[in-house]
Amino acid sequence: MNLMDLHIHSNASDGVYSPAEILKIALDKNLKGIALTDHDTVGGFLEAQSLRVPDHFHFLSGIEFSSEFEGEEVHILGYNFNAEDSSLGELLENIQKQREVRIFSMVEMLCDLKIPISVERVMGNESTDSIGRPHVARELVRLGVVKDTQEAFDRFLKKGKPAYVKRYKISIKEAVSVIKDLGGFAVMAHPGLSSKYALDYTLRQGIDGIEVYHPKHGLRTIKKLKNLATEKKWIITGGTDYHEPGNHHGEIEIGSVSVPYENIVDAL
Ligand code: AMP
Ligand code: ZN
Ligand code: FE
Ligand code: FE
């Protein structure tokens, strides 16, 4: 079957592999295609334009916008849009700047806790456009403050913990319309992780599809979402949400959660 992993993070956001490394893995695994869905950046996809991609392979433009509904995180995936658009570039640059400002606040709060962390070290070790909490978590691991990034989230970085800092998020409506205005299709990411309220709201914002397959979705969730998508005639997507080997979604390999190419071909 022609399978595509439509949810992968590169080191343009908070994944650890470069777009070239991800492409190589996807080709080795005989996938039909992939999308890099980096948080609030298309830098990885643009970088990948210079790579040699075989004709039969589909490298879709992608993004994962961090948005929210009444304080709850909601992520909107975008696919197959014009990633070179200059107004998109400006919007993303603005979001990325605000992400950087937030890192300064997080580092300050960690320093108040007597942790010898610095912005230079957090940023200096990364080649990202879109800096976030995982980068801080990795520096805390390097410093030996925590044993792994999960502990960094649990002790310091999660909502309610002492170094949690809110970040600017675009509205769900805007994320959906930005993607659609650029000719792409908008998908609600991992709906199985959302509350009923956030789900009901997001599904009414003009999305084109839902992410039915995700490592954190159980069988019952998958069945429910699949029925819903069929009823509403939404595109059914899925992917690994890959960040790094042994990441917070468990021991997942690129391509191990995927959808048939046929699911999305009409939208291309
Ligand atoms: P940020 O966009 O900076 O708020 O960081 C969000 C990213 O951090 C997510 O995409 C995940 O990669 C990671 N993350 C969020 N919550 C957790 C958690 N509780 N444990 C581990 N990683 C998390
Ligand atoms: Zn992430
Ligand atoms: Fe997400
Ligand atoms: Fe993701």
Coordinates of N, CA, C and O in Angstrom, one line a residue, residues 5-149:
D5 N 3.2 9.3 6.1 CA 3.3 9.7 7.5 C 3.1 11.2 7.4 O 4.0 12.0 6.9
L6 N 1.9 11.7 7.9 CA 1.6 13.1 7.7 C 1.8 14.0 9.0 O 1.2 15.0 9.1
H7 N 2.6 13.5 9.9 CA 2.8 14.3 11.1 C 4.3 14.0 11.6 O 4.5 13.1 12.4
I8 N 5.2 14.9 11.1 CA 6.6 14.7 11.5 C 7.2 16.1 11.8 O 7.0 17.0 11.1
H9 N 8.0 16.1 12.9 CA 8.7 17.4 13.3 C 10.2 17.2 12.9 O 10.8 16.2 13.3
S10 N 10.7 18.2 12.3 CA 12.1 18.3 12.0 C 12.8 19.2 13.0 O 12.2 19.8 13.8
N11 N 14.1 19.3 12.8 CA 14.9 20.3 13.7 C 14.6 21.7 13.3 O 15.2 22.6 13.9
A12 N 13.7 22.0 12.3 CA 13.3 23.4 12.1 C 12.4 23.8 13.2 O 12.3 25.0 13.5
S13 N 11.7 22.8 13.9 CA 11.0 23.2 15.2 C 11.7 22.3 16.2 O 12.9 22.5 16.5
D14 N 10.9 21.4 16.9 CA 11.5 20.8 18.1 C 11.8 19.3 17.8 O 11.9 18.5 18.8
G15 N 11.9 18.9 16.6 CA 12.4 17.5 16.3 C 13.9 17.5 16.3 O 14.5 18.6 16.4
V16 N 14.5 16.3 16.3 CA 16.0 16.3 16.3 C 16.6 16.0 14.9 O 17.7 16.3 14.7
Y17 N 15.8 15.4 14.0 CA 16.4 15.1 12.7 C 16.2 16.3 11.7 O 15.2 17.0 11.7
S18 N 17.2 16.4 10.8 CA 17.0 17.4 9.8 C 16.1 16.9 8.7 O 15.8 15.7 8.6
P19 N 15.5 17.8 7.9 CA 14.6 17.4 6.8 C 15.3 16.3 5.9 O 14.6 15.3 5.5
A20 N 16.6 16.5 5.6 CA 17.3 15.5 4.8 C 17.3 14.1 5.4 O 17.1 13.1 4.8
E21 N 17.6 14.1 6.7 CA 17.6 12.8 7.5 C 16.2 12.1 7.5 O 16.1 10.9 7.3
I22 N 15.2 13.0 7.6 CA 13.8 12.4 7.7 C 13.5 11.9 6.3 O 12.9 10.8 6.2
L23 N 13.8 12.6 5.3 CA 13.6 12.1 3.9 C 14.2 10.8 3.6 O 13.6 9.9 3.1
K24 N 15.5 10.7 4.1 CA 16.2 9.4 3.9 C 15.5 8.3 4.6 O 15.3 7.2 4.0
I25 N 15.1 8.5 5.8 CA 14.4 7.4 6.6 C 13.1 7.0 5.9 O 12.8 5.9 5.7
A26 N 12.3 8.0 5.4 CA 11.1 7.8 4.7 C 11.3 7.0 3.5 O 10.5 6.1 3.2
L27 N 12.3 7.3 2.7 CA 12.6 6.6 1.5 C 13.0 5.1 1.8 O 12.6 4.2 1.2
D28 N 13.9 5.0 2.8 CA 14.3 3.7 3.2 C 13.1 2.8 3.7 O 13.2 1.6 3.5
K29 N 12.1 3.4 4.2 CA 11.0 2.7 4.7 C 9.9 2.5 3.6 O 8.8 2.0 3.9
N30 N 10.3 2.9 2.4 CA 9.4 2.8 1.2 C 8.0 3.5 1.4 O 7.0 3.0 0.9
L31 N 8.0 4.6 2.1 CA 6.8 5.4 2.2 C 6.5 6.1 0.9 O 7.4 6.4 0.1
K32 N 5.2 6.4 0.7 CA 4.8 7.1 -0.5 C 5.1 8.6 -0.4 O 5.2 9.3 -1.4
G33 N 5.0 9.0 0.8 CA 5.3 10.5 1.0 C 5.2 10.8 2.5 O 4.9 10.0 3.4
I34 N 5.6 12.1 2.7 CA 5.6 12.6 4.1 C 5.2 14.1 4.1 O 5.2 14.7 3.0
A35 N 4.8 14.6 5.2 CA 4.8 16.1 5.4 C 5.5 16.4 6.7 O 5.4 15.7 7.7
L36 N 6.4 17.4 6.6 CA 6.9 18.0 7.8 C 5.9 18.9 8.4 O 5.5 19.8 7.7
T37 N 5.5 18.7 9.6 CA 4.5 19.5 10.3 C 5.1 20.2 11.5 O 4.8 20.0 12.6
D38 N 6.1 21.1 11.2 CA 6.8 21.7 12.3 C 5.9 22.8 12.9 O 5.0 23.4 12.3
H39 N 6.1 23.0 14.2 CA 5.3 24.0 14.9 C 5.6 25.4 14.4 O 6.8 25.9 14.5
D40 N 4.7 26.0 13.9 CA 4.7 27.5 13.5 C 5.9 27.8 12.6 O 6.4 28.9 12.6
T41 N 6.4 26.9 11.8 CA 7.4 27.2 10.8 C 7.3 26.3 9.6 O 6.9 25.1 9.7
V42 N 7.7 26.8 8.4 CA 7.8 26.0 7.2 C 9.3 25.9 6.8 O 9.6 25.5 5.6
G43 N 10.2 26.4 7.7 CA 11.6 26.4 7.4 C 12.2 25.1 6.9 O 13.0 25.0 6.0
G44 N 11.7 24.0 7.5 CA 12.2 22.7 7.2 C 11.8 22.3 5.8 O 12.5 21.7 5.0
F45 N 10.5 22.6 5.4 CA 10.0 22.2 4.1 C 10.8 23.1 3.0 O 11.2 22.5 2.0
L46 N 11.0 24.3 3.3 CA 11.7 25.2 2.3 C 13.1 24.7 2.1 O 13.6 24.6 1.0
E47 N 13.8 24.3 3.3 CA 15.1 23.8 3.2 C 15.1 22.5 2.3 O 16.1 22.3 1.5
A48 N 14.1 21.7 2.4 CA 14.0 20.4 1.7 C 13.8 20.6 0.2 O 14.0 19.7 -0.5
Q49 N 13.4 21.8 -0.2 CA 13.3 22.1 -1.6 C 14.5 21.8 -2.4 O 14.5 21.5 -3.6
S50 N 15.7 21.9 -1.8 CA 16.9 21.8 -2.5 C 17.4 20.3 -2.5 O 18.4 19.9 -3.1
L51 N 16.6 19.4 -1.9 CA 16.9 18.0 -1.8 C 16.4 17.3 -3.1 O 15.4 17.7 -3.6
R52 N 17.1 16.2 -3.5 CA 16.6 15.5 -4.6 C 15.5 14.5 -4.1 O 15.8 13.6 -3.3
V53 N 14.3 14.7 -4.6 CA 13.2 13.8 -4.1 C 12.8 13.0 -5.4 O 12.5 13.5 -6.4
P54 N 12.7 11.6 -5.2 CA 12.3 10.8 -6.4 C 10.9 11.2 -6.8 O 10.1 11.6 -6.0
D55 N 10.6 11.1 -8.1 CA 9.4 11.5 -8.7 C 8.1 10.8 -8.1 O 7.1 11.4 -7.9
H56 N 8.3 9.6 -7.7 CA 7.1 8.9 -7.1 C 6.8 9.3 -5.7 O 5.8 8.9 -5.1
F57 N 7.7 10.1 -5.1 CA 7.5 10.4 -3.7 C 6.9 11.8 -3.5 O 7.2 12.7 -4.2
H58 N 5.9 11.8 -2.6 CA 5.2 13.1 -2.3 C 5.7 13.8 -1.1 O 5.5 13.2 0.0
F59 N 6.3 14.9 -1.2 CA 6.8 15.7 -0.1 C 5.9 16.9 0.0 O 6.0 17.8 -0.7
L60 N 4.9 16.8 0.9 CA 3.9 17.8 1.0 C 4.3 19.0 1.9 O 5.0 18.7 2.9
S61 N 3.9 20.2 1.5 CA 4.1 21.2 2.5 C 3.2 21.0 3.7 O 2.1 20.4 3.5
G62 N 3.7 21.3 4.9 CA 3.0 21.1 6.1 C 3.3 22.1 7.2 O 4.4 22.7 7.1
I63 N 2.5 22.2 8.2 CA 2.7 23.0 9.3 C 1.8 22.5 10.4 O 0.8 21.9 10.2
E64 N 2.2 22.8 11.7 CA 1.3 22.6 12.8 C 1.2 23.9 13.6 O 2.2 24.3 14.2
F65 N 0.1 24.5 13.5 CA -0.1 25.8 14.2 C -0.5 25.5 15.6 O -1.4 24.7 15.9
S66 N 0.1 26.2 16.6 CA -0.3 26.1 18.0 C -1.4 27.1 18.2 O -1.1 28.3 18.1
S67 N -2.5 26.6 18.5 CA -3.7 27.5 18.7 C -4.3 27.2 20.1 O -3.8 26.3 20.8
E68 N -5.4 27.8 20.4 CA -6.1 27.4 21.7 C -7.6 27.7 21.6 O -8.1 28.5 20.9
F69 N -8.3 27.0 22.5 CA -9.7 27.3 22.8 C -9.8 27.4 24.3 O -9.6 26.5 25.0
E70 N -10.2 28.6 24.7 CA -10.4 28.9 26.1 C -9.2 28.4 27.0 O -9.5 27.7 28.0
G71 N -8.0 28.6 26.6 CA -6.8 28.3 27.4 C -6.3 26.9 27.1 O -5.3 26.5 27.6
E72 N -7.1 26.1 26.4 CA -6.7 24.7 26.1 C -6.0 24.7 24.7 O -6.5 25.2 23.8
E73 N -4.8 24.0 24.7 CA -4.1 23.9 23.4 C -4.9 23.1 22.4 O -5.4 22.0 22.7
V74 N -4.9 23.7 21.2 CA -5.5 23.0 20.1 C -4.5 23.2 18.9 O -4.0 24.3 18.7
H75 N -4.2 22.1 18.2 CA -3.2 22.3 17.1 C -3.9 22.1 15.8 O -4.7 21.1 15.6
I76 N -3.6 22.9 14.9 CA -4.2 22.8 13.5 C -3.1 22.5 12.5 O -2.1 23.2 12.4
L77 N -3.3 21.4 11.8 CA -2.3 21.0 10.8 C -2.7 21.6 9.5 O -3.9 21.6 9.1
G78 N -1.8 22.0 8.7 CA -2.0 22.5 7.3 C -1.2 21.7 6.3 O -0.1 21.3 6.6
Y79 N -1.8 21.4 5.2 CA -1.1 20.6 4.2 C -1.3 21.2 2.8 O -2.3 21.8 2.5
N80 N -0.2 21.0 2.0 CA -0.3 21.3 0.5 C -0.7 22.7 0.2 O -1.6 23.0 -0.7
F81 N -0.2 23.6 1.0 CA -0.4 25.1 0.7 C 0.8 25.7 0.2 O 1.9 25.1 0.1
N82 N 0.7 26.9 -0.3 CA 1.9 27.6 -0.8 C 2.8 28.1 0.3 O 2.5 29.1 0.9
A83 N 3.8 27.4 0.6 CA 4.7 27.7 1.7 C 5.6 28.8 1.5 O 6.3 29.3 2.4
E84 N 5.7 29.3 0.2 CA 6.6 30.4 -0.1 C 5.9 31.8 0.0 O 6.6 32.8 -0.3
D85 N 4.7 31.8 0.3 CA 3.9 33.0 0.4 C 4.6 34.0 1.4 O 4.9 33.7 2.5
S86 N 4.7 35.3 1.0 CA 5.4 36.2 1.8 C 4.6 36.7 3.0 O 5.1 36.9 4.1
S87 N 3.3 36.7 2.9 CA 2.5 37.1 4.1 C 2.5 36.0 5.1 O 2.5 36.2 6.4
L88 N 2.6 34.7 4.7 CA 2.7 33.6 5.6 C 4.1 33.8 6.3 O 4.2 33.6 7.6
G89 N 5.1 34.1 5.6 CA 6.4 34.3 6.1 C 6.4 35.3 7.2 O 7.0 35.1 8.3
E90 N 5.7 36.4 7.0 CA 5.7 37.5 8.0 C 4.9 37.0 9.3 O 5.4 37.3 10.4
L91 N 3.8 36.3 9.1 CA 3.0 35.8 10.2 C 3.9 34.9 11.0 O 3.9 35.0 12.3
L92 N 4.6 34.0 10.4 CA 5.4 33.0 11.1 C 6.5 33.6 11.8 O 6.9 33.3 13.0
E93 N 7.2 34.6 11.2 CA 8.3 35.3 11.8 C 7.9 36.0 13.1 O 8.6 35.9 14.1
N94 N 6.7 36.5 13.0 CA 6.1 37.2 14.2 C 5.9 36.2 15.3 O 6.3 36.4 16.5
I95 N 5.3 35.1 15.0 CA 5.1 34.0 16.0 C 6.4 33.5 16.6 O 6.6 33.4 17.8
Q96 N 7.4 33.3 15.7 CA 8.7 32.8 16.1 C 9.4 33.8 17.1 O 10.1 33.4 18.0
K97 N 9.3 35.1 16.8 CA 9.9 36.1 17.7 C 9.3 36.0 19.0 O 10.0 36.1 20.1
Q98 N 8.0 35.9 19.1 CA 7.3 35.8 20.4 C 7.7 34.5 21.1 O 7.8 34.5 22.4
R99 N 8.0 33.5 20.4 CA 8.5 32.2 21.0 C 9.9 32.5 21.6 O 10.2 32.0 22.7
E100 N 10.7 33.3 21.0 CA 12.0 33.6 21.5 C 11.9 34.4 22.8 O 12.6 34.1 23.8
V101 N 11.0 35.4 22.8 CA 10.9 36.2 24.0 C 10.5 35.3 25.2 O 10.9 35.5 26.3
R102 N 9.6 34.4 24.9 CA 9.1 33.5 25.9 C 10.3 32.6 26.5 O 10.3 32.4 27.7
I103 N 11.3 32.3 25.7 CA 12.4 31.5 26.2 C 13.2 32.3 27.2 O 13.6 31.8 28.2
F104 N 13.3 33.6 27.0 CA 14.0 34.5 28.0 C 13.3 34.4 29.3 O 13.9 34.3 30.3
S105 N 11.9 34.5 29.3 CA 11.2 34.4 30.5 C 11.3 33.1 31.2 O 11.5 33.0 32.5
M106 N 11.3 32.0 30.4 CA 11.4 30.7 31.0 C 12.8 30.5 31.7 O 12.9 30.0 32.8
V107 N 13.8 31.0 31.0 CA 15.2 30.8 31.5 C 15.3 31.7 32.8 O 15.9 31.2 33.8
E108 N 14.7 32.8 32.8 CA 14.8 33.7 34.0 C 14.1 33.0 35.2 O 14.7 33.0 36.3
M109 N 13.0 32.3 34.9 CA 12.3 31.6 36.0 C 13.1 30.4 36.5 O 13.1 30.1 37.7
L110 N 13.8 29.8 35.6 CA 14.7 28.6 36.0 C 15.9 29.1 36.8 O 16.3 28.5 37.8
C111 N 16.4 30.3 36.4 CA 17.6 30.9 37.1 C 17.1 31.2 38.5 O 17.9 31.1 39.5
D112 N 15.9 31.7 38.7 CA 15.3 32.0 40.0 C 15.3 30.8 40.9 O 15.3 30.9 42.1
L113 N 15.2 29.6 40.2 CA 15.2 28.4 41.0 C 16.6 27.8 41.2 O 16.8 26.7 41.5
K114 N 17.6 28.7 40.9 CA 19.0 28.4 41.0 C 19.6 27.3 40.1 O 20.5 26.6 40.3
I115 N 18.9 27.3 38.9 CA 19.4 26.3 37.9 C 20.3 27.2 36.9 O 19.9 28.2 36.4
P116 N 21.5 26.7 36.7 CA 22.5 27.5 36.0 C 22.3 27.4 34.4 O 23.1 26.9 33.7
I117 N 21.1 27.9 34.0 CA 20.8 27.7 32.5 C 20.9 29.1 31.9 O 20.8 30.1 32.6
S118 N 21.2 29.2 30.6 CA 21.3 30.4 29.9 C 20.6 30.3 28.6 O 20.6 29.3 28.0
V119 N 20.1 31.5 28.1 CA 19.5 31.5 26.8 C 20.5 31.1 25.7 O 20.1 30.4 24.8
E120 N 21.7 31.6 25.8 CA 22.7 31.3 24.8 C 22.9 29.8 24.7 O 23.0 29.2 23.6
R121 N 22.9 29.1 25.8 CA 23.1 27.6 25.7 C 21.8 26.9 25.2 O 21.9 26.0 24.4
V122 N 20.7 27.4 25.5 CA 19.4 26.8 25.0 C 19.4 27.0 23.5 O 19.1 26.0 22.8
M123 N 19.7 28.2 23.1 CA 19.6 28.5 21.6 C 20.8 28.0 20.9 O 20.6 27.6 19.7
G124 N 21.9 28.1 21.5 CA 23.2 27.8 20.8 C 23.3 26.3 20.3 O 24.0 26.1 19.3
N125 N 22.6 25.4 21.0 CA 22.7 24.0 20.6 C 21.7 23.6 19.6 O 21.6 22.4 19.3
E126 N 20.9 24.5 19.1 CA 19.8 24.1 18.3 C 19.9 24.9 16.9 O 20.3 26.1 16.9
S127 N 19.4 24.3 15.9 CA 19.3 25.0 14.6 C 17.9 25.2 14.2 O 17.5 25.0 13.1
T128 N 17.1 25.7 15.2 CA 15.7 25.8 15.0 C 15.2 27.2 14.6 O 15.9 28.2 14.9
D129 N 14.1 27.3 13.8 CA 13.4 28.6 13.6 C 12.4 28.9 14.7 O 12.0 30.0 14.8
S130 N 12.0 27.8 15.3 CA 10.8 27.9 16.1 C 11.1 27.3 17.5 O 10.9 26.1 17.7
I131 N 11.6 28.1 18.4 CA 12.1 27.5 19.6 C 11.0 27.3 20.6 O 10.0 28.1 20.7
G132 N 11.1 26.3 21.4 CA 10.0 25.9 22.4 C 10.5 25.2 23.6 O 11.7 25.0 23.8
R133 N 9.6 24.7 24.3 CA 9.9 24.1 25.6 C 10.8 22.8 25.4 O 11.6 22.6 26.3
P134 N 10.6 22.0 24.4 CA 11.5 20.9 24.2 C 13.0 21.3 24.2 O 13.9 20.5 24.7
H135 N 13.3 22.4 23.6 CA 14.7 22.9 23.6 C 15.2 23.2 25.0 O 16.4 22.9 25.3
V136 N 14.4 23.8 25.8 CA 14.8 24.1 27.2 C 14.9 22.7 27.9 O 15.9 22.5 28.7
A137 N 14.0 21.8 27.7 CA 14.0 20.5 28.3 C 15.3 19.8 28.0 O 16.0 19.2 28.9
R138 N 15.8 19.9 26.8 CA 17.0 19.2 26.4 C 18.2 19.8 27.1 O 19.2 19.1 27.4
E139 N 18.2 21.1 27.2 CA 19.3 21.8 27.9 C 19.3 21.4 29.4 O 20.4 21.1 30.0
L140 N 18.1 21.2 30.0 CA 18.1 20.7 31.4 C 18.6 19.3 31.5 O 19.3 19.0 32.5
V141 N 18.4 18.5 30.5 CA 19.0 17.2 30.5 C 20.6 17.3 30.4 O 21.3 16.7 31.2
R142 N 21.0 18.1 29.5 CA 22.5 18.3 29.3 C 23.1 18.8 30.6 O 24.3 18.4 30.9
L143 N 22.4 19.6 31.3 CA 23.0 20.2 32.6 C 22.9 19.2 33.7 O 23.4 19.4 34.8
G144 N 22.2 18.1 33.5 CA 22.1 17.0 34.5 C 21.1 17.4 35.6 O 21.0 16.8 36.6
V145 N 20.2 18.4 35.3 CA 19.2 18.8 36.3 C 18.1 17.7 36.3 O 17.5 17.5 37.3
V146 N 17.8 17.2 35.1 CA 16.8 16.1 35.0 C 17.4 14.9 34.2 O 18.3 15.1 33.5
K147 N 16.7 13.8 34.4 CA 17.3 12.6 33.7 C 16.8 12.5 32.2 O 17.5 12.0 31.4
D148 N 15.6 13.0 32.0 CA 15.1 13.1 30.6 C 14.2 14.2 30.4 O 13.8 14.9 31.3
T149 N 13.8 14.4 29.1 CA 13.0 15.6 28.8 C 11.6 15.5 29.5 O 11.0 16.5 29.9

